[in-house]
Coordinates of C-alpha atoms in Angstrom, one line a residue:
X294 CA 11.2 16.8 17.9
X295 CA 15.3 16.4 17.9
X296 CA 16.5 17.1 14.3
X297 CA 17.7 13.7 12.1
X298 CA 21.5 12.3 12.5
X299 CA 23.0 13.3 9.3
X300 CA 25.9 11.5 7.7
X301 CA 29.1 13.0 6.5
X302 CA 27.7 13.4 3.4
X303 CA 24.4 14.7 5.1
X304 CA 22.3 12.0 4.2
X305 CA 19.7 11.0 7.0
X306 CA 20.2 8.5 9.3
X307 CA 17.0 8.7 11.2
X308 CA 13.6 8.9 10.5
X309 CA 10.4 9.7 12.7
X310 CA 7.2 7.5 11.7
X311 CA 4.4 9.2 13.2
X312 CA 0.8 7.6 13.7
X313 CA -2.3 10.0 13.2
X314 CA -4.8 9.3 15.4
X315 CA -8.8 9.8 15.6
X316 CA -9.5 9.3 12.3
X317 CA -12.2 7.0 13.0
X318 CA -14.6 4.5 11.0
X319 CA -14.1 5.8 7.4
X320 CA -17.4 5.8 4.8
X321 CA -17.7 6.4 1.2
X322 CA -17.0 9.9 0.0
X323 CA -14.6 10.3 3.0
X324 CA -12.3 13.5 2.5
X325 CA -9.5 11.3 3.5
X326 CA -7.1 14.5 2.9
X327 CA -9.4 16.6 4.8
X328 CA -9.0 14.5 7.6
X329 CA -5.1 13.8 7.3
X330 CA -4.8 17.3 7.5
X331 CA -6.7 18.5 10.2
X332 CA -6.0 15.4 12.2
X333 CA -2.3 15.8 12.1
X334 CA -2.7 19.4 13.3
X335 CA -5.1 18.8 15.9
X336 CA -2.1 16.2 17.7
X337 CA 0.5 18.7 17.1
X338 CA 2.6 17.0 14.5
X339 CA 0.8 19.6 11.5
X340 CA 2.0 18.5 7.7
X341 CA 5.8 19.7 7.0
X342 CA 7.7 19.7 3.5
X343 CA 9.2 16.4 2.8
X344 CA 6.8 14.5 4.8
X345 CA 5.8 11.0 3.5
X346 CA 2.4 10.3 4.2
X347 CA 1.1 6.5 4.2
X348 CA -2.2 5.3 3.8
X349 CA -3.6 1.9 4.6
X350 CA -5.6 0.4 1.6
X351 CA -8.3 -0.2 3.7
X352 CA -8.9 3.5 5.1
X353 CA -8.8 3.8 0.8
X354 CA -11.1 1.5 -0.6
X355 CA -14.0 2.6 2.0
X356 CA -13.2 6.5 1.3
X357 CA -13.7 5.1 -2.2
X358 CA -17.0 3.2 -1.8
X359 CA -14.9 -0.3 -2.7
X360 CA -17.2 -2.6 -0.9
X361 CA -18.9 -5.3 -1.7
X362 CA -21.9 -7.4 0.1
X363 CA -21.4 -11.3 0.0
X364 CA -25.1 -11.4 0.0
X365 CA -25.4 -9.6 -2.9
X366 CA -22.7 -12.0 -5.3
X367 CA -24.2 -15.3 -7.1
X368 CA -21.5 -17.3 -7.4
X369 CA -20.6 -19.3 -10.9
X370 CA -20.3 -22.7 -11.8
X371 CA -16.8 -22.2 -11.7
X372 CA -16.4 -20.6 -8.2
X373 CA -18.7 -23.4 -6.9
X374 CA -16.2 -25.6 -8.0
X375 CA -13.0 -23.9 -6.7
X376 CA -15.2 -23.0 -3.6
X377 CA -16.0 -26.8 -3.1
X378 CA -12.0 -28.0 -3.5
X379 CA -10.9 -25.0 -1.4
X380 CA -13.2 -24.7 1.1
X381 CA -13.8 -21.5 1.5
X382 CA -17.1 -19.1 0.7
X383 CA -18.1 -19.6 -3.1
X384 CA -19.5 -15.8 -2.9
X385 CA -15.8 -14.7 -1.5
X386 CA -14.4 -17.2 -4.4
X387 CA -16.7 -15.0 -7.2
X388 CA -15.3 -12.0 -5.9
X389 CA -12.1 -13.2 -6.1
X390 CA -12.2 -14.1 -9.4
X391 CA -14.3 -11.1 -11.0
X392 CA -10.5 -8.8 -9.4
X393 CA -8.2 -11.2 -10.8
X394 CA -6.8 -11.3 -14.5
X395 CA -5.2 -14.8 -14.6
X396 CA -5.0 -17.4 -11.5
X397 CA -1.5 -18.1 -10.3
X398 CA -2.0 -20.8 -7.8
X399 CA -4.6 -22.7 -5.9
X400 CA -3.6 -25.1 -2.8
X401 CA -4.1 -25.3 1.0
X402 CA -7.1 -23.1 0.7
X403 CA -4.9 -20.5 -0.5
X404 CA -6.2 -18.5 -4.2
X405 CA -3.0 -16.5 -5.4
X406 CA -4.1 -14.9 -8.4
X407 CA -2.6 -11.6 -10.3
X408 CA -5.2 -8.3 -10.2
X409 CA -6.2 -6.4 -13.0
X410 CA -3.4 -4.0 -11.6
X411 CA -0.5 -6.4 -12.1
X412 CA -0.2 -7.4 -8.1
X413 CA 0.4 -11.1 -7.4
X414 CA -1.3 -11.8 -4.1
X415 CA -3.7 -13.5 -2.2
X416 CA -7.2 -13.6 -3.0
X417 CA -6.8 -10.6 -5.0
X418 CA -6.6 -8.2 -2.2
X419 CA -10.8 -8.7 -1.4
X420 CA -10.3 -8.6 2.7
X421 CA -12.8 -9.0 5.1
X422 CA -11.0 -7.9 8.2
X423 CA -11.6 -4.5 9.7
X424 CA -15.0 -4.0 7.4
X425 CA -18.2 -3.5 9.4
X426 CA -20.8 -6.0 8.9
X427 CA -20.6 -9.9 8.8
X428 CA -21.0 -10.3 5.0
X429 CA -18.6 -7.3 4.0
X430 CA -15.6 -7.3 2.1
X431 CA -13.0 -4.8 0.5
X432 CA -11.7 -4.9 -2.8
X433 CA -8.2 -2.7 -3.9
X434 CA -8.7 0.7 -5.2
X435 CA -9.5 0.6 -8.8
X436 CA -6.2 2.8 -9.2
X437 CA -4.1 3.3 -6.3
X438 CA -1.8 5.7 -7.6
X439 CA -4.3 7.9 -8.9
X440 CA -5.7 7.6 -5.1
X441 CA -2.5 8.6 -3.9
X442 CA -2.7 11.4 -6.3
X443 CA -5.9 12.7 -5.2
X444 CA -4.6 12.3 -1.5
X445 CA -1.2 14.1 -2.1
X446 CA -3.0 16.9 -4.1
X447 CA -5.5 17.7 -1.1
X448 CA -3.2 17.6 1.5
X449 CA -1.0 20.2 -0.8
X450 CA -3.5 22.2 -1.2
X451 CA -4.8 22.8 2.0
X452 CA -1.1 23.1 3.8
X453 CA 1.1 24.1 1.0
X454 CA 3.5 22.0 2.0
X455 CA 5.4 19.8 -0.8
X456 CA 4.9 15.6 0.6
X457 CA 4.8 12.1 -1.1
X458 CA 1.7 9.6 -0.8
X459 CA 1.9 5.5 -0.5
X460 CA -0.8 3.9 0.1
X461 CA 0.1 0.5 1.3
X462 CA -0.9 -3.5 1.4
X463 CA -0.2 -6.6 3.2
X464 CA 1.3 -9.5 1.0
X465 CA 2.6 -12.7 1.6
X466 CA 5.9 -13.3 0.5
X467 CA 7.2 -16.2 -1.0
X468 CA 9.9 -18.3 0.7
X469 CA 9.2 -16.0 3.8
X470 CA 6.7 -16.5 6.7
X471 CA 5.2 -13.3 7.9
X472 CA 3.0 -10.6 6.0
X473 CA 4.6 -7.4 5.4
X474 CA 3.2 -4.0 4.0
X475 CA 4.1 -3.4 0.1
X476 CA 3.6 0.2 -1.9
X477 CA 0.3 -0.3 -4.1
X478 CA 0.0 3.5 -4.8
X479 CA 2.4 6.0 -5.2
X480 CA 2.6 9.6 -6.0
X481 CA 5.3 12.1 -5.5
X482 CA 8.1 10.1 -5.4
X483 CA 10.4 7.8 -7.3
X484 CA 9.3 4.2 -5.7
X485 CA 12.8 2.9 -6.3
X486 CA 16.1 4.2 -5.9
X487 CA 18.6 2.7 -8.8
X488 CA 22.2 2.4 -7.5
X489 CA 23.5 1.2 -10.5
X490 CA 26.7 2.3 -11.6
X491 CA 27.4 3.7 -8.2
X492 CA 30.5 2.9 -5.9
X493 CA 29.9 1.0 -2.8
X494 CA 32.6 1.4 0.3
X495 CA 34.9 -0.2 -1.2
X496 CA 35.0 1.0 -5.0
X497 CA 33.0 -1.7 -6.5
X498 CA 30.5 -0.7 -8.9
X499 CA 27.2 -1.9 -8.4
X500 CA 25.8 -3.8 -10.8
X501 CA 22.0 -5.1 -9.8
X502 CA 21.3 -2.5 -6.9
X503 CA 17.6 -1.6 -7.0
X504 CA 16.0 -0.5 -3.8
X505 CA 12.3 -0.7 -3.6
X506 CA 12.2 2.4 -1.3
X507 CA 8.5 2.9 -1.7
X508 CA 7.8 -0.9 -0.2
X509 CA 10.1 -0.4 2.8
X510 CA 8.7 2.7 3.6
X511 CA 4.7 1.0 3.8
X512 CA 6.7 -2.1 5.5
X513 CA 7.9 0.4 7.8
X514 CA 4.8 2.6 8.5
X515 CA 2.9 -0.6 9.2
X516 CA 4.8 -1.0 12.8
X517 CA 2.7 1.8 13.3
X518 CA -0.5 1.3 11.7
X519 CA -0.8 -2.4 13.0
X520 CA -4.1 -4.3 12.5
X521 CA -5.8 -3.4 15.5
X522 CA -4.7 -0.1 16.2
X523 CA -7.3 1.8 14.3
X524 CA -4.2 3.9 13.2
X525 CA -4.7 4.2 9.6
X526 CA -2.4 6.9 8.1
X527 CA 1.2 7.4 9.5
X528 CA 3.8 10.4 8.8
X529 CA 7.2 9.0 7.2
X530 CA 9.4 11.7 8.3
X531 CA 13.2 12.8 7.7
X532 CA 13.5 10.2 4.7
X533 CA 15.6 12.2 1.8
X534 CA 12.8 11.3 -1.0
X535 CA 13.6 11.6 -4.1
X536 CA 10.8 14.0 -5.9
X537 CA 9.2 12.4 -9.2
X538 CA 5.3 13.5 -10.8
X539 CA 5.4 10.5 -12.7
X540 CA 6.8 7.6 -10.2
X541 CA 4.2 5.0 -10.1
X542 CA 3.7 1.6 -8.3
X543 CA 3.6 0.1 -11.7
X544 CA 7.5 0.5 -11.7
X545 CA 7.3 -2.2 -8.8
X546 CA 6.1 -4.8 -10.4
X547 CA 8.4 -7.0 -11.8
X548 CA 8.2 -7.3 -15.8
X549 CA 7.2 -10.9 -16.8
X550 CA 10.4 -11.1 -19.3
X551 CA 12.7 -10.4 -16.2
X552 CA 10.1 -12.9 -13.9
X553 CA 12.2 -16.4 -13.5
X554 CA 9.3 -17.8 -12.2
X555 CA 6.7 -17.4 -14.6

């Protein structure tokens, strides 16, 4: 692989974004870092330091047993209700529900609630697409940054090289058609890079700078992962991370006092 452009002031100005492939259909109790690991090896691109490694909610929430049956869920007066106005499945409308802490918005057949995590999103990230089994659906890890965790601490472990872990979602975006890929989990990196107080090319201090560097690097790796690729972890290579044990996706979420829409 050619080494990255560098800047003057050696700052990278290209990255590699590598799919790893033949992971396969992923089950509960997957060794999901395990299988990074030795999958990455086996297509000659092995772990290296600084390597960002993303991981697709989905491939998560099955390692993690985060499934649900439809056929298993009695829906509540309530659901019935929403399920009636909406019209969409009152079992998928009680899952719904039983992730979300508080409703946001209801219209077009659309739930947008806020999870027990603090994400605003649709239908509280329970997805039925790439799930075996006509009645299946996911729900979001429980805590994605501890998953992360886990993740990153394996793959250290067993290559002793030093990487980052995201695993990433698909939101909606107000204002914006299109879905993109958003950091839910983090671990081993500082999710957002504050340029505050620094110069910009001209002199000008900047005053409001905050880069989300965690969510471009999922919205990134998802050009790779797709939907239909069965590619579900990519490589984020050459990106000059900045290290953190304690960054966490919770730093993405915008506070509600700072939330002009709220």
């Amino acid at each position: 692989m050619d080494e990255n452009i560098t800047s003057a002031n050696g700052a990278s100005l290209s990255i590699a974004i590598i799919g790893i492939t033949g992971i396969g259909e992923i089950t509960a109790g997957h060794d999901l870092g395990l299988t990074i690991y030795e999958k990455a090896m086996a297509q000659g691109t092995p772990v290296q330091d600084g390597d960002i490694i993303v991981v697709t909610q989905k491939a998560v929430s099955k390692s993690e047993g985060m499934i649900v049956d439809l056929d298993t869920i009695t829906p509540s007066p309530f659901a019935l209700g929403i399920s009636k106005t909406l019209n969409k499945d009152p079992r998928l409308v009680e899952v719904v529900l039983r992730e979300a802490s508080r409703i946001v918005k209801m219209d077009n057949g659309v739930i947008i609630t806020q999870t027990h995590h603090g994400f605003v999103c649709a239908n509280s990230g329970v997805d039925a697409s790439n799930v075996p089994g006509s009645s299946s659906v996911t729900l979001l890890p429980r805590d994605p940054d501890a998953s992360a965790a886990r993740i990153r601490a394996r793959i250290q472990d067993l290559s002793g090289r030093r990487v980052a872990v995201i695993v990433s979602d698909t939101f909606g975006r107000p204002w914006r058609m299109g879905i993109v890929n958003v950091a839910i989990g983090v671990s081993g990196l500082e999710p957002i890079a504050d340029l505050r107080g620094s110069a910009d090319a001209f002199g000008k201090t900047l005053k409001a700078t905050e880069i989300a560097v965690a969510d471009e690097i999922a919205s990134a790796a998802e050009l790779v992962t797709g939907k239909t690729r069965g590619i579900p972890v990519v490589i984020v290579r050459g990106y000059p991370w900045s290290f953190s044990e304690t960054g966490s996706s919770k730093s993405l979420i915008r506070p509600k006092e700072s939330d002009l829409f709220r």
